[in-house]
Short mmCIF file of C-alpha atoms in Angstrom, two decimals:
data_model
loop_
_atom_site.label_atom_id
_atom_site.label_comp_id
_atom_site.label_asym_id
_atom_site.label_seq_id
_atom_site.Cartn_x
_atom_site.Cartn_y
_atom_site.Cartn_z
CA MET A 259 -19.77 -64.07 54.57
CA LEU A 260 -16.54 -62.67 53.21
CA ILE A 261 -15.62 -59.01 53.72
CA ASP A 262 -13.11 -57.44 51.35
CA VAL A 263 -11.03 -55.63 53.99
CA ILE A 264 -8.99 -53.80 51.37
CA HIS A 265 -12.05 -52.06 49.97
CA PHE A 266 -14.03 -51.94 53.23
CA THR A 267 -14.46 -48.25 54.05
CA PRO A 268 -16.93 -47.76 56.90
CA GLY A 269 -15.71 -44.23 57.62
CA MET A 270 -16.20 -43.06 54.04
CA SER A 271 -19.52 -44.90 53.90
CA LEU A 272 -20.70 -43.15 57.05
CA ALA A 273 -19.57 -39.78 55.71
CA GLY A 274 -21.39 -40.43 52.43
CA GLY A 275 -24.55 -41.40 54.28
CA LEU A 276 -24.36 -38.25 56.38
CA VAL A 277 -23.96 -36.08 53.29
CA ILE A 278 -26.94 -37.78 51.63
CA GLY A 279 -29.03 -37.28 54.77
CA ILE A 280 -28.05 -33.63 55.08
CA ALA A 281 -28.79 -33.00 51.39
CA ALA A 282 -32.22 -34.64 51.72
CA ALA A 283 -32.97 -32.62 54.87
CA VAL A 284 -31.90 -29.33 53.26
CA LEU A 285 -34.01 -30.03 50.18
CA VAL A 286 -37.14 -30.79 52.20
CA LEU A 287 -36.60 -27.91 54.66
CA CYS A 288 -35.73 -25.28 52.05
CA ASN A 289 -37.84 -26.38 49.08
CA GLY A 290 -40.43 -28.69 50.62
CA ARG A 291 -39.33 -31.37 48.13
CA ILE A 292 -38.42 -35.01 48.58
CA ALA A 293 -34.97 -36.08 47.35
CA GLY A 294 -36.27 -39.03 45.33
CA ILE A 295 -34.22 -39.30 42.16
CA SER A 296 -36.99 -40.89 40.08
CA GLY A 297 -39.36 -38.08 41.07
CA ILE A 298 -36.77 -35.42 40.32
CA ILE A 299 -36.08 -36.85 36.86
CA GLY A 300 -39.79 -37.54 36.29
CA GLY A 301 -40.52 -33.88 36.98
CA LEU A 302 -38.13 -32.91 34.20
CA LEU A 303 -39.89 -35.26 31.78
CA SER A 304 -43.46 -34.19 32.61
CA TRP A 305 -45.40 -31.15 31.51
CA PRO A 306 -45.66 -28.32 32.60
CA ARG A 307 -42.10 -27.81 33.76
CA ASN A 308 -42.27 -24.93 36.18
CA ASP A 309 -39.62 -26.00 38.70
CA VAL A 310 -36.73 -27.01 36.47
CA GLY A 311 -33.97 -25.03 38.19
CA TRP A 312 -33.64 -26.95 41.44
CA ARG A 313 -34.07 -30.28 39.64
CA ILE A 314 -31.20 -29.55 37.26
CA ALA A 315 -29.05 -28.22 40.11
CA PHE A 316 -29.69 -31.39 42.17
CA LEU A 317 -28.90 -33.71 39.25
CA THR A 318 -25.81 -31.68 38.34
CA GLY A 319 -24.50 -32.17 41.87
CA LEU A 320 -25.37 -35.86 41.77
CA ILE A 321 -23.51 -36.40 38.51
CA GLY A 322 -20.79 -33.85 39.19
CA ALA A 323 -19.68 -35.27 42.55
CA PRO A 324 -17.90 -38.31 41.07
CA VAL A 325 -16.27 -36.07 38.46
CA VAL A 326 -14.92 -33.77 41.19
CA ALA A 327 -13.80 -36.81 43.22
CA SER A 328 -11.86 -38.20 40.27
CA VAL A 329 -10.21 -34.81 39.64
CA LEU A 330 -9.16 -34.77 43.30
CA GLY A 331 -7.57 -38.19 42.88
CA ARG A 332 -10.30 -40.35 44.46
CA SER A 333 -11.03 -43.55 42.57
CA THR A 334 -14.61 -43.65 41.27
CA HIS A 335 -14.12 -46.56 38.88
CA VAL A 336 -16.67 -49.36 39.16
CA ASP A 337 -16.56 -52.59 37.16
CA ILE A 338 -19.95 -53.73 35.94
CA GLU A 339 -19.96 -57.24 34.57
CA ALA A 340 -22.83 -56.72 32.13
CA GLY A 341 -23.27 -55.54 28.58
CA TRP A 342 -25.09 -52.40 27.51
CA GLY A 343 -28.23 -54.38 26.67
CA ALA A 344 -28.49 -55.77 30.19
CA ILE A 345 -27.75 -52.36 31.71
CA LEU A 346 -30.44 -50.66 29.60
CA ALA A 347 -32.97 -53.42 30.34
CA ALA A 348 -32.22 -53.16 34.07
CA GLY A 349 -32.62 -49.38 33.98
CA PHE A 350 -35.92 -49.71 32.15
CA LEU A 351 -37.20 -52.25 34.68
CA VAL A 352 -36.10 -50.06 37.58
CA GLY A 353 -37.96 -47.14 35.99
CA ILE A 354 -41.13 -49.22 35.75
CA GLY A 355 -40.67 -50.36 39.35
CA THR A 356 -40.31 -46.82 40.63
CA ARG A 357 -43.59 -45.89 38.95
CA TYR A 358 -45.40 -48.84 40.55
CA ALA A 359 -43.84 -48.09 43.96
CA SER A 360 -44.53 -44.34 43.65
CA GLY A 361 -40.85 -43.65 44.27
CA CYS A 362 -37.37 -45.07 44.32
CA THR A 363 -34.93 -46.24 46.96
CA SER A 364 -33.76 -42.71 47.68
CA GLY A 365 -37.28 -41.32 48.01
CA HIS A 366 -38.62 -44.19 50.12
CA GLY A 367 -35.46 -45.43 51.84
CA VAL A 368 -33.92 -42.11 52.78
CA CYS A 369 -36.77 -39.62 52.89
CA GLY A 370 -39.84 -41.78 53.51
CA LEU A 371 -38.37 -43.83 56.34
CA SER A 372 -37.06 -40.71 58.07
CA ARG A 373 -40.61 -39.29 57.98
CA GLY A 374 -42.04 -42.52 59.43
CA SER A 375 -44.00 -43.43 56.30
CA VAL A 376 -45.52 -46.94 56.48
CA ARG A 377 -45.77 -47.02 52.68
CA SER A 378 -42.05 -46.27 52.44
CA LEU A 379 -41.30 -49.00 54.97
CA ALA A 380 -43.21 -51.51 52.82
CA ALA A 381 -41.51 -50.27 49.63
CA THR A 382 -38.03 -50.36 51.17
CA ALA A 383 -38.62 -53.86 52.55
CA THR A 384 -39.71 -54.93 49.06
CA PHE A 385 -36.61 -53.35 47.45
CA MET A 386 -34.34 -55.07 49.94
CA LEU A 387 -36.05 -58.46 49.61
CA ALA A 388 -35.86 -58.26 45.81
CA GLY A 389 -32.14 -57.43 46.02
CA ILE A 390 -31.44 -60.25 48.47
CA LEU A 391 -33.34 -62.76 46.32
CA THR A 392 -31.58 -61.57 43.17
CA VAL A 393 -28.15 -62.05 44.72
CA PHE A 394 -29.14 -65.45 46.11
CA VAL A 395 -30.44 -66.67 42.75
CA GLN A 396 -27.42 -65.29 40.90
CA ARG A 397 -24.85 -66.79 43.28
CA HIS A 398 -26.46 -70.07 44.24
CA LEU A 399 -28.86 -71.11 41.50
CA ILE A 400 -27.41 -69.65 38.31
CA GLY A 401 -23.77 -69.56 39.43
CA GLY A 402 -21.55 -66.61 39.29
#
C-alpha cells in the first residue's frame, strides 16, 4: 500500500467526519430525520412535498460548503478520470442501488450504524465490498 503523504490529511479528515456526525445528530434530534442524501433528494422528487424547506436547506449547505471553502482559499478541485457518459451512468446506477438498499452510504453508514441497525450494517458491508472489488478489478484485472 502506498500513502500519498503530501495529500494525507488525517486532521482535516477527522474534522470533516466530526462535522458530518454532528450535522446528522442535529438533524435527527431536531427534526427526527435521517441525514441520508438519497432520501433527502427522493423526498424532493416525490409527491406530496410538504417538508421541502429543511431538505433544500440541507442540500444548499451540502453544495455550498465547497463553494465557501474555495472562496476561503481551500482547494476543492478533484480530478475525475471519466467522461460525462460514465459519470452519468455511474450516478444512475448508484441511484438504483440506493433504492434497492433503502438508503445510501450516508443514511446507512453514518446514521444507521450509529443507531445499531443490523440492516445498515449489512448494507454498509455490501457498499464497502463492492467498492473494494471494483478497485481490485480496475487495478489488477483491467489495468489502470
